[in-house]
Tab-separated table of N, CA, C and O in Angstrom:
chain	number	residue	atom	x	y	z
A	133	MET	N	80.761	54.923	0.289
A	133	MET	CA	79.415	55.379	0.016
A	133	MET	C	79.421	56.706	-0.728
A	133	MET	O	78.607	56.924	-1.612
A	134	ASN	N	80.345	57.616	-0.365
A	134	ASN	CA	80.431	58.907	-1.047
A	134	ASN	C	80.799	58.729	-2.511
A	134	ASN	O	80.326	59.483	-3.358
A	135	ASN	N	81.661	57.752	-2.791
A	135	ASN	CA	82.054	57.508	-4.178
A	135	ASN	C	80.863	57.080	-5.018
A	135	ASN	O	80.720	57.513	-6.159
A	136	LEU	N	80.020	56.239	-4.454
A	136	LEU	CA	78.833	55.792	-5.169
A	136	LEU	C	77.875	56.955	-5.412
A	136	LEU	O	77.331	57.100	-6.511
A	137	GLN	N	77.698	57.781	-4.421
A	137	GLN	CA	76.821	58.939	-4.566
A	137	GLN	C	77.368	59.890	-5.633
A	137	GLN	O	76.613	60.397	-6.465
A	138	HIS	N	78.665	60.115	-5.622
A	138	HIS	CA	79.298	60.979	-6.623
A	138	HIS	C	79.112	60.397	-8.027
A	138	HIS	O	78.802	61.131	-8.970
A	139	LEU	N	79.265	59.093	-8.166
A	139	LEU	CA	79.087	58.429	-9.461
A	139	LEU	C	77.643	58.550	-9.935
A	139	LEU	O	77.390	58.841	-11.110
A	140	LEU	N	76.694	58.367	-9.043
A	140	LEU	CA	75.284	58.480	-9.408
A	140	LEU	C	74.915	59.911	-9.801
A	140	LEU	O	74.106	60.117	-10.710
A	141	GLU	N	75.502	60.903	-9.147
A	141	GLU	CA	75.251	62.288	-9.518
A	141	GLU	C	75.771	62.579	-10.923
A	141	GLU	O	75.116	63.255	-11.709
A	142	LYS	N	76.950	62.072	-11.245
A	142	LYS	CA	77.500	62.245	-12.597
A	142	LYS	C	76.604	61.583	-13.631
A	142	LYS	O	76.327	62.141	-14.687
A	143	PHE	N	76.141	60.385	-13.330
A	143	PHE	CA	75.278	59.655	-14.252
A	143	PHE	C	73.965	60.383	-14.461
A	143	PHE	O	73.451	60.464	-15.573
A	144	ALA	N	73.412	60.949	-13.401
A	144	ALA	CA	72.150	61.676	-13.505
A	144	ALA	C	72.297	62.890	-14.414
A	144	ALA	O	71.389	63.228	-15.170
A	145	LYS	N	73.445	63.559	-14.371
A	145	LYS	CA	73.685	64.708	-15.245
A	145	LYS	C	73.762	64.277	-16.706
A	145	LYS	O	73.341	64.998	-17.597
A	146	LEU	N	74.313	63.099	-16.958
A	146	LEU	CA	74.456	62.614	-18.325
A	146	LEU	C	73.137	62.162	-18.929
A	146	LEU	O	72.939	62.240	-20.130
A	147	VAL	N	72.214	61.700	-18.103
A	147	VAL	CA	70.992	61.091	-18.582
A	147	VAL	C	69.800	62.045	-18.520
A	147	VAL	O	68.669	61.632	-18.690
A	148	GLN	N	70.033	63.309	-18.330
A	148	GLN	CA	68.929	64.257	-18.233
A	148	GLN	C	68.087	64.232	-19.499
A	148	GLN	O	68.599	64.111	-20.597
A	149	SER	N	66.816	64.380	-19.321
A	149	SER	CA	65.882	64.427	-20.435
A	149	SER	C	66.165	65.655	-21.293
A	149	SER	O	66.362	66.748	-20.764
A	150	PRO	N	66.164	65.501	-22.627
A	150	PRO	CA	66.406	66.658	-23.496
A	150	PRO	C	65.403	67.787	-23.273
A	150	PRO	O	65.763	68.953	-23.345
A	151	ALA	N	64.173	67.452	-22.969
A	151	ALA	CA	63.166	68.482	-22.732
A	151	ALA	C	63.490	69.282	-21.470
A	151	ALA	O	63.271	70.493	-21.421
A	152	LEU	N	64.023	68.626	-20.447
A	152	LEU	CA	64.383	69.326	-19.222
A	152	LEU	C	65.568	70.255	-19.432
A	152	LEU	O	65.699	71.264	-18.746
A	153	VAL	N	66.425	69.937	-20.366
A	153	VAL	CA	67.580	70.779	-20.663
A	153	VAL	C	67.182	71.920	-21.593
A	153	VAL	O	67.659	73.046	-21.442
A	154	LYS	N	66.307	71.654	-22.526
A	154	LYS	CA	65.941	72.663	-23.520
A	154	LYS	C	65.081	73.785	-22.947
A	154	LYS	O	65.188	74.929	-23.393
A	155	LYS	N	64.255	73.491	-21.967
A	155	LYS	CA	63.363	74.519	-21.419
A	155	LYS	C	64.124	75.706	-20.826
A	155	LYS	O	63.799	76.852	-21.131
A	156	PRO	N	65.146	75.494	-19.980
A	156	PRO	CA	65.869	76.668	-19.470
A	156	PRO	C	66.655	77.393	-20.561
A	156	PRO	O	66.827	78.611	-20.496
A	157	ILE	N	67.105	76.665	-21.568
A	157	ILE	CA	67.814	77.295	-22.684
A	157	ILE	C	66.867	78.203	-23.453
A	157	ILE	O	67.192	79.362	-23.748
A	158	LEU	N	65.679	77.702	-23.768
A	158	LEU	CA	64.689	78.506	-24.485
A	158	LEU	C	64.269	79.719	-23.655
A	158	LEU	O	64.084	80.818	-24.197
A	159	ALA	N	64.136	79.535	-22.348
A	159	ALA	CA	63.757	80.650	-21.477
A	159	ALA	C	64.849	81.716	-21.449
A	159	ALA	O	64.553	82.919	-21.506
A	160	SER	N	66.112	81.307	-21.387
A	160	SER	CA	67.211	82.274	-21.379
A	160	SER	C	67.293	83.038	-22.688
A	160	SER	O	67.503	84.257	-22.692
A	161	ILE	N	67.117	82.333	-23.797
A	161	ILE	CA	67.138	82.994	-25.103
A	161	ILE	C	66.016	84.028	-25.170
A	161	ILE	O	66.215	85.149	-25.625
A	162	HIS	N	64.844	83.654	-24.700
A	162	HIS	CA	63.706	84.573	-24.727
A	162	HIS	C	63.937	85.777	-23.804
A	162	HIS	O	63.605	86.911	-24.156
A	163	ASN	N	64.497	85.538	-22.621
A	163	ASN	CA	64.741	86.626	-21.669
A	163	ASN	C	65.732	87.647	-22.222
A	163	ASN	O	65.556	88.846	-22.019
A	164	VAL	N	66.760	87.174	-22.895
A	164	VAL	CA	67.809	88.073	-23.381
A	164	VAL	C	67.421	88.740	-24.690
A	164	VAL	O	67.613	89.935	-24.881
A	165	SER	N	66.845	87.966	-25.624
A	165	SER	CA	66.642	88.486	-26.981
A	165	SER	C	65.178	88.754	-27.337
A	165	SER	O	64.914	89.324	-28.392
A	166	ARG	N	64.253	88.306	-26.501
A	166	ARG	CA	62.820	88.405	-26.790
A	166	ARG	C	62.420	87.622	-28.046
A	166	ARG	O	61.418	87.919	-28.679
A	167	ILE	N	63.213	86.617	-28.387
A	167	ILE	CA	62.911	85.740	-29.523
A	167	ILE	C	62.385	84.430	-28.956
A	167	ILE	O	63.038	83.809	-28.115
A	168	GLN	N	61.222	84.011	-29.415
A	168	GLN	CA	60.606	82.773	-28.942
A	168	GLN	C	60.926	81.653	-29.931
A	168	GLN	O	60.452	81.672	-31.055
A	169	LEU	N	61.737	80.687	-29.508
A	169	LEU	CA	62.073	79.536	-30.332
A	169	LEU	C	61.288	78.319	-29.863
A	169	LEU	O	60.816	78.269	-28.727
A	170	GLU	N	61.189	77.333	-30.717
A	170	GLU	CA	60.563	76.053	-30.362
A	170	GLU	C	61.665	75.064	-29.963
A	170	GLU	O	62.838	75.263	-30.282
A	171	GLU	N	61.286	73.987	-29.296
A	171	GLU	CA	62.267	72.977	-28.887
A	171	GLU	C	62.996	72.375	-30.085
A	171	GLU	O	64.151	71.993	-29.990
A	172	GLY	N	62.310	72.282	-31.222
A	172	GLY	CA	62.931	71.718	-32.418
A	172	GLY	C	63.938	72.640	-33.087
A	172	GLY	O	64.692	72.213	-33.956
A	173	ASP	N	63.977	73.905	-32.660
A	173	ASP	CA	64.904	74.877	-33.243
A	173	ASP	C	66.288	74.825	-32.623
A	173	ASP	O	67.206	75.496	-33.107
A	174	ILE	N	66.458	74.068	-31.536
A	174	ILE	CA	67.764	73.996	-30.889
A	174	ILE	C	68.170	72.542	-30.686
A	174	ILE	O	67.337	71.663	-30.478
A	175	ASN	N	69.459	72.312	-30.767
A	175	ASN	CA	70.057	71.012	-30.475
A	175	ASN	C	71.277	71.250	-29.616
A	175	ASN	O	72.038	72.189	-29.848
A	176	LEU	N	71.496	70.389	-28.641
A	176	LEU	CA	72.640	70.504	-27.748
A	176	LEU	C	73.482	69.250	-27.886
A	176	LEU	O	73.019	68.149	-27.605
A	177	LYS	N	74.715	69.443	-28.348
A	177	LYS	CA	75.644	68.320	-28.501
A	177	LYS	C	76.993	68.732	-27.949
A	177	LYS	O	77.563	69.740	-28.361
A	178	GLU	N	77.492	67.959	-26.988
A	178	GLU	CA	78.809	68.165	-26.403
A	178	GLU	C	79.016	69.609	-25.953
A	178	GLU	O	80.000	70.257	-26.304
A	179	SER	N	78.077	70.143	-25.223
A	179	SER	CA	78.117	71.496	-24.658
A	179	SER	C	78.122	72.606	-25.707
A	179	SER	O	78.534	73.721	-25.432
A	180	ILE	N	77.680	72.314	-26.903
A	180	ILE	CA	77.533	73.325	-27.952
A	180	ILE	C	76.065	73.379	-28.339
A	180	ILE	O	75.456	72.365	-28.641
A	181	LEU	N	75.514	74.575	-28.321
A	181	LEU	CA	74.118	74.797	-28.669
A	181	LEU	C	74.028	75.159	-30.146
A	181	LEU	O	74.607	76.151	-30.583
A	182	TYR	N	73.321	74.346	-30.911
A	182	TYR	CA	73.134	74.582	-32.339
A	182	TYR	C	71.730	75.126	-32.568
A	182	TYR	O	70.753	74.540	-32.109
A	183	ILE	N	71.649	76.245	-33.280
A	183	ILE	CA	70.378	76.885	-33.596
A	183	ILE	C	70.030	76.564	-35.045
A	183	ILE	O	70.836	76.801	-35.946
A	184	THR	N	68.837	76.026	-35.281
A	184	THR	CA	68.426	75.657	-36.642
A	184	THR	C	67.265	76.514	-37.123
A	184	THR	O	66.455	76.074	-37.915
A	185	ALA	N	67.192	77.734	-36.620
A	185	ALA	CA	66.132	78.659	-37.028
A	185	ALA	C	66.568	79.388	-38.302
A	185	ALA	O	67.599	79.081	-38.893
A	186	SER	N	65.789	80.375	-38.705
A	186	SER	CA	66.094	81.128	-39.923
A	186	SER	C	67.400	81.909	-39.753
A	186	SER	O	67.817	82.205	-38.634
A	187	PRO	N	68.045	82.252	-40.864
A	187	PRO	CA	69.309	82.993	-40.777
A	187	PRO	C	69.195	84.328	-40.036
A	187	PRO	O	70.118	84.711	-39.314
A	188	SER	N	68.097	85.031	-40.188
A	188	SER	CA	67.950	86.308	-39.490
A	188	SER	C	67.886	86.118	-37.976
A	188	SER	O	68.465	86.899	-37.213
A	189	ILE	N	67.204	85.065	-37.536
A	189	ILE	CA	67.132	84.773	-36.102
A	189	ILE	C	68.500	84.337	-35.589
A	189	ILE	O	68.944	84.774	-34.521
A	190	ARG	N	69.189	83.504	-36.348
A	190	ARG	CA	70.527	83.078	-35.934
A	190	ARG	C	71.469	84.269	-35.813
A	190	ARG	O	72.273	84.346	-34.879
A	191	ASN	N	71.396	85.215	-36.740
A	191	ASN	CA	72.242	86.411	-36.667
A	191	ASN	C	71.927	87.239	-35.430
A	191	ASN	O	72.831	87.731	-34.756
A	192	GLU	N	70.653	87.399	-35.149
A	192	GLU	CA	70.243	88.158	-33.969
A	192	GLU	C	70.763	87.492	-32.701
A	192	GLU	O	71.266	88.160	-31.791
A	193	LEU	N	70.664	86.164	-32.627
A	193	LEU	CA	71.144	85.442	-31.452
A	193	LEU	C	72.662	85.484	-31.364
A	193	LEU	O	73.220	85.554	-30.263
A	194	TYR	N	73.331	85.453	-32.501
A	194	TYR	CA	74.791	85.511	-32.485
A	194	TYR	C	75.269	86.867	-31.960
A	194	TYR	O	76.265	86.940	-31.250
A	195	MET	N	74.545	87.939	-32.286
A	195	MET	CA	74.920	89.260	-31.782
A	195	MET	C	74.765	89.344	-30.266
A	195	MET	O	75.459	90.111	-29.607
A	196	ARG	N	73.861	88.555	-29.705
A	196	ARG	CA	73.630	88.554	-28.252
A	196	ARG	C	74.219	87.319	-27.582
A	196	ARG	O	73.835	86.956	-26.463
A	197	LYS	N	75.139	86.678	-28.251
A	197	LYS	CA	75.712	85.408	-27.806
A	197	LYS	C	76.280	85.495	-26.383
A	197	LYS	O	75.995	84.644	-25.543
A	198	ARG	N	77.091	86.499	-26.101
A	198	ARG	CA	77.713	86.615	-24.773
A	198	ARG	C	76.669	86.762	-23.674
A	198	ARG	O	76.774	86.135	-22.626
A	199	SER	N	75.679	87.580	-23.930
A	199	SER	CA	74.630	87.779	-22.921
A	199	SER	C	73.835	86.499	-22.689
A	199	SER	O	73.504	86.167	-21.550
A	200	ILE	N	73.540	85.791	-23.761
A	200	ILE	CA	72.798	84.535	-23.644
A	200	ILE	C	73.615	83.515	-22.858
A	200	ILE	O	73.104	82.847	-21.950
A	201	LEU	N	74.899	83.388	-23.183
A	201	LEU	CA	75.749	82.418	-22.488
A	201	LEU	C	75.905	82.773	-21.009
A	201	LEU	O	75.908	81.880	-20.151
A	202	LYS	N	76.014	84.057	-20.682
A	202	LYS	CA	76.102	84.463	-19.274
A	202	LYS	C	74.810	84.127	-18.532
A	202	LYS	O	74.842	83.652	-17.402
A	203	ASP	N	73.675	84.366	-19.179
A	203	ASP	CA	72.396	84.048	-18.551
A	203	ASP	C	72.243	82.534	-18.371
A	203	ASP	O	71.753	82.079	-17.334
A	204	LEU	N	72.676	81.777	-19.361
A	204	LEU	CA	72.613	80.311	-19.244
A	204	LEU	C	73.502	79.814	-18.112
A	204	LEU	O	73.115	78.916	-17.362
A	205	GLU	N	74.683	80.383	-17.979
A	205	GLU	CA	75.585	79.961	-16.908
A	205	GLU	C	74.998	80.292	-15.542
A	205	GLU	O	75.122	79.515	-14.599
A	206	ARG	N	74.336	81.427	-15.464
A	206	ARG	CA	73.716	81.825	-14.202
A	206	ARG	C	72.563	80.893	-13.836
A	206	ARG	O	72.399	80.507	-12.688
A	207	THR	N	71.756	80.502	-14.828
A	207	THR	CA	70.573	79.691	-14.533
A	207	THR	C	70.852	78.191	-14.485
A	207	THR	O	70.247	77.484	-13.701
A	208	MET	N	71.772	77.708	-15.325
A	208	MET	CA	72.001	76.266	-15.414
A	208	MET	C	73.258	75.793	-14.688
A	208	MET	O	73.450	74.598	-14.512
A	209	GLY	N	74.127	76.702	-14.323
A	209	GLY	CA	75.353	76.302	-13.645
A	209	GLY	C	76.338	75.649	-14.591
A	209	GLY	O	76.487	76.064	-15.736
A	210	GLU	N	76.991	74.606	-14.126
A	210	GLU	CA	78.042	73.961	-14.914
A	210	GLU	C	77.512	73.128	-16.084
A	210	GLU	O	78.279	72.726	-16.947
A	211	ASN	N	76.223	72.875	-16.129
A	211	ASN	CA	75.640	72.083	-17.226
A	211	ASN	C	75.243	72.931	-18.426
A	211	ASN	O	74.603	72.437	-19.342
A	212	CYS	N	75.612	74.188	-18.429
A	212	CYS	CA	75.182	75.084	-19.507
A	212	CYS	C	76.039	74.891	-20.761
A	212	CYS	O	77.167	74.406	-20.683
A	213	PRO	N	75.498	75.253	-21.924
A	213	PRO	CA	76.287	75.207	-23.155
A	213	PRO	C	77.459	76.171	-23.081
A	213	PRO	O	77.379	77.224	-22.451
A	214	ARG	N	78.553	75.825	-23.728
A	214	ARG	CA	79.757	76.648	-23.721
A	214	ARG	C	79.871	77.511	-24.967
A	214	ARG	O	80.663	78.439	-25.018
A	215	ASP	N	79.091	77.199	-26.011
A	215	ASP	CA	79.158	77.949	-27.254
A	215	ASP	C	77.816	77.861	-27.972
A	215	ASP	O	77.054	76.926	-27.749
A	216	ILE	N	77.566	78.827	-28.830
A	216	ILE	CA	76.347	78.839	-29.652
A	216	ILE	C	76.775	78.918	-31.101
A	216	ILE	O	77.569	79.757	-31.471
A	217	ARG	N	76.237	78.032	-31.886
A	217	ARG	CA	76.540	78.012	-33.328
A	217	ARG	C	75.273	77.885	-34.118
A	217	ARG	O	74.287	77.429	-33.713
């Protein structure tokens, strides 16, 4: 029974709604940098967060990359992005 529960927990992590994942990411970015992004400005693929905003915003976020990643790890746990590009 524990094996089934463990398998279902893994599956639930894989099938999370993109909107449910993006909201804490957007909140962390805003908390650290005071930059308000839209859901369409970020994409998450294979634990890498891609920013598709203007170059000036991307540069600002890249300068605060470590702080953003630490905040994401604190709020999202093991499901957080590992890199920002």
